[in-house]
C-alpha positions in Angstrom: -0.1 0.1 0.1 1.4 3.5 -0.9 1.4 6.2 1.5 -1.6 8.1 -0.5 -3.9 5.3 0.1 -2.8 4.7 3.6 -3.6 8.3 4.7 -6.8 7.9 2.8 -7.7 5.0 5.0 -6.6 6.7 8.1 -9.1 9.4 7.2 -11.8 6.8 6.6 -11.1 5.2 10.1 -11.2 8.5 11.8 -14.4 9.7 10.3 -16.2 6.3 11.0 -14.9 6.4 14.7 -16.3 9.7 15.0 -19.5 8.6 14.1 -19.2 5.7 16.5 -18.3 8.0 19.5 -21.3 10.4 18.7 -24.1 7.7 17.9 -23.1 4.9 20.5 -20.3 5.8 23.1 -20.6 9.0 24.8 -21.5 12.5 24.1 -18.3 14.2 23.0 -19.6 17.6 24.3 -18.2 16.3 27.5 -14.8 17.3 26.4 -16.0 20.9 25.7 -17.0 21.0 29.4 -13.8 19.5 30.8 -11.7 21.9 28.6 -13.7 25.0 29.8 -11.5 26.8 32.6 -14.5 28.5 33.8 -16.8 25.5 34.4 -17.5 25.2 38.0 -17.8 22.0 40.3 -21.5 21.8 39.6 -21.2 22.0 35.6 -18.3 19.2 35.9 -20.5 17.1 38.1 -23.5 17.4 35.7 -21.1 16.3 32.9 -21.1 12.9 34.4 -24.6 12.3 32.5 -22.7 12.4 29.2 -21.1 9.0 29.9 -22.7 5.7 30.8 -22.9 4.1 34.1 -20.3 1.3 33.4 -17.7 3.9 32.0 -18.3 6.0 35.2 -17.9 3.0 37.5 -14.4 2.3 35.9 -13.3 5.8 35.9 -14.4 6.1 39.7 -12.4 2.9 40.5 -9.3 4.0 38.7 -9.4 7.4 40.5 -9.7 5.8 43.8 -6.3 4.0 43.0 -4.3 7.4 42.5 -1.4 7.9 44.9 0.3 11.2 46.2 3.8 10.1 46.5 3.2 6.8 48.5 -0.2 7.7 49.9 -3.3 6.4 48.3 -5.9 9.2 48.3 -8.8 7.0 48.8 -12.3 7.1 47.1 -13.5 9.7 44.6 -17.2 10.4 45.3 -17.9 12.9 42.4 -17.1 13.3 39.0 -15.4 16.6 39.8 -13.1 14.6 42.4 -12.2 12.0 39.5 -11.0 15.1 37.5 -9.1 16.4 40.0 -7.3 13.0 40.9 -6.6 11.9 37.3 -6.4 15.4 35.6 -8.3 16.7 32.7 -6.2 15.2 29.9 -6.0 11.9 31.2 -9.4 11.7 32.1 -10.3 12.5 28.5 -8.1 9.7 27.2 -9.4 7.2 29.8 -13.1 7.9 28.6 -12.0 7.3 25.0 -10.1 4.0 26.1 -12.9 2.7 28.3 -15.6 3.8 26.1 -14.1 1.9 23.0 -13.5 -1.3 25.3 -16.9 -1.3 26.4 -18.2 -1.0 22.8 -16.0 -3.9 21.9 -17.5 -5.9 24.7 -14.3 -6.4 26.1 -13.1 -8.5 23.1 -9.8 -10.3 24.1 -7.6 -8.5 21.6 -8.9 -5.1 22.5 -8.6 -5.7 26.2 -5.0 -6.9 25.6 -4.2 -3.6 23.8 -5.8 -1.8 26.6 -3.8 -3.8 29.3 -0.5 -3.1 27.4 -1.1 0.8 27.2 -2.2 0.8 30.9 1.0 -1.0 32.0 3.0 1.2 30.0 1.3 4.3 31.6 2.0 2.9 35.3 5.7 2.2 34.5 6.2 5.4 32.7 5.0 7.3 35.7 7.1 5.2 38.0 10.2 5.4 36.0 9.7 9.2 35.4 9.6 9.7 39.2 12.6 7.5 39.7 14.5 9.6 37.4 13.7 13.0 38.9 10.6 14.1 37.1 8.0 15.5 39.3 4.5 17.1 39.3 3.2 17.9 35.6 6.3 16.0 34.0 5.5 12.9 35.9 1.5 13.0 35.0 2.7 13.6 31.2 4.6 10.4 31.6 1.6 8.4 32.5 -0.6 10.3 30.1 2.0 9.6 27.2 2.1 5.8 28.1 -1.7 5.4 28.1 -2.0 7.2 24.8 1.0 5.8 22.9 -0.7 3.0 21.2 -4.2 4.6 20.9 -3.8 4.5 17.0 -3.3 1.0 17.1 -6.1 0.3 19.4 -8.6 2.2 17.2 -7.3 0.5 14.2 -8.1 -2.8 15.9 -11.4 -1.7 16.9 -12.3 -0.7 13.4 -11.6 -3.8 11.9 -13.3 -5.7 14.5 -16.6 -4.0 14.6 -16.9 -1.9 11.4 -14.8 -3.6 8.5 -14.0 -7.1 9.7 -13.3 -8.5 6.1 -10.8 -5.6 5.4 -7.5 -7.1 4.1 -5.9 -3.5 3.9 -5.7 -3.2 7.8 -3.1 -5.9 8.4 -0.1 -5.9 11.0 2.2 -4.0 8.5 -0.2 -1.2 8.0 -1.0 -0.8 11.8 2.6 -1.0 12.9 3.5 1.7 10.1 0.6 4.1 10.6 -1.1 3.9 13.8 0.9 7.0 15.1 -0.9 9.2 12.4 -4.3 8.1 13.3 -3.3 9.1 17.1 -2.2 12.5 15.8 -5.7 12.9 14.3 -7.4 11.9 17.5 -5.5 14.4 19.4 -6.7 17.1 17.1 -10.3 15.6 17.2 -10.4 16.0 21.0 -8.3 18.7 21.8 -5.4 16.8 23.5 -2.2 18.4 24.5 0.3 19.0 21.8 3.1 17.3 23.7 1.1 13.8 22.8 2.0 14.3 19.1 5.6 14.6 19.8 5.5 11.4 22.0 3.6 9.3 19.6 5.5 10.3 16.6 8.9 9.6 18.1 8.6 5.8 18.0 11.9 5.5 19.7 13.8 6.5 22.9 14.8 10.3 22.7 18.0 11.5 24.5 18.8 14.9 25.9 22.4 16.1 26.1 23.2 13.9 29.4 19.7 12.6 30.3 16.9 10.4 29.0 14.0 12.7 27.9 10.5 12.3 29.2 9.5 10.7 25.8 12.6 8.5 26.3 11.2 7.5 29.7 8.0 6.5 28.1 9.4 4.4 25.3 11.8 2.7 27.8 8.4 1.9 29.8 6.8 0.8 26.4 9.5 -1.5 25.6 9.7 -3.3 29.0 6.0 -3.9 28.8 6.1 -5.2 25.6 8.9 -7.5 26.2 7.1 -8.9 29.1 4.0 -9.4 27.3 5.8 -11.2 24.6 7.6 -13.5 26.9 5.0 -14.3 29.4 1.9 -14.8 27.3 0.3 -11.3 27.4 1.2 -10.6 31.1 3.2 -7.9 32.8 5.7 -9.9 35.0 7.6 -8.1 37.8 9.8 -9.3 40.3 9.8 -7.7 43.8 12.1 -8.0 46.9 10.2 -9.0 50.0 9.6 -5.8 52.3 12.0 -5.3 54.9 11.0 -5.7 58.5 8.8 -2.7 59.5 7.9 -1.8 56.2 4.3 -0.5 55.6 3.4 -2.9 52.7 0.5 -0.9 51.8 2.9 1.9 50.6 5.5 -0.2 48.5 5.7 0.0 44.7 4.2 -3.7 44.7 1.0 -2.6 46.5 0.8 0.7 44.3 0.9 -1.4 41.1 -1.2 -4.0 42.1 -4.0 -1.5 43.3 -4.0 0.3 39.9 -4.1 -2.8 38.0 -7.1 -4.0 40.2 -9.0 -0.7 39.9 -8.7 -0.9 36.1 -10.2 -4.5 36.2 -6.8 -5.8 34.8 -5.7 -8.0 37.4 -5.1 -11.1 34.9 -2.6 -9.3 33.3 -0.4 -8.6 36.2 1.8 -11.2 37.8 3.9 -10.1 40.9 6.6 -12.4 42.0 9.0 -12.5 45.0 12.8 -12.4 44.6 15.3 -12.8 47.2 17.6 -9.6 47.7 21.2 -9.7 46.2 22.9 -10.2 49.4 20.7 -13.3 50.2 21.7 -15.3 47.0 
């Protein structure tokens, strides 16, 4: 397939997916409300009616698994609380991701891609924090990891639900062009421009003496991909046993487990215990 036909097909997929969003998934006006800096708590809470109950419950659980440092913030009771926990842009991406998963009736392939993106987001946030990124930068790492393969996810959904007989949307097409569909989604839903830099990079980016934030995200992606490939679509991590006196509810192991559980992805996570080096 030449580039001209490939980009024509991307336009077709984008148009069909936008119709799908408006007709069956959620009211896209919710993004206008979330992007309105003057929207107050009442307006944001009222916007919850623009998404379905199943989507709301999953968002609610994910927001409840958010940590500040190593402290879990607890239940988010309102839609405004969810936005405050996740951030506006991450909430928007979560609404898209979960909405498409629900539409696909949690098709195994769709769920696998979502699990891989979610794992990348979790690890990108952890690696960013470990490498000295804080605040907004760490949040961007999580968002970038979550969004990185959304073009691939949308192509898979399109082929599964709209054009199951298509021979054009094969693995080669998807691998080559999914970042360009992601860029169209960024523009359609008013997502931040830095996501375009991330999805188009497609490899680790280095600063003069450090790994860049996009580089951190791609390191997380490659870690997750390697695990999914080796362990049958599972994210496998080895954890040292907590030292005596450690609050086990605040360890990285506990944080990761909580996040996967809240997203309904327990089956994709395997945490193993590994002895400390001095104990070998």
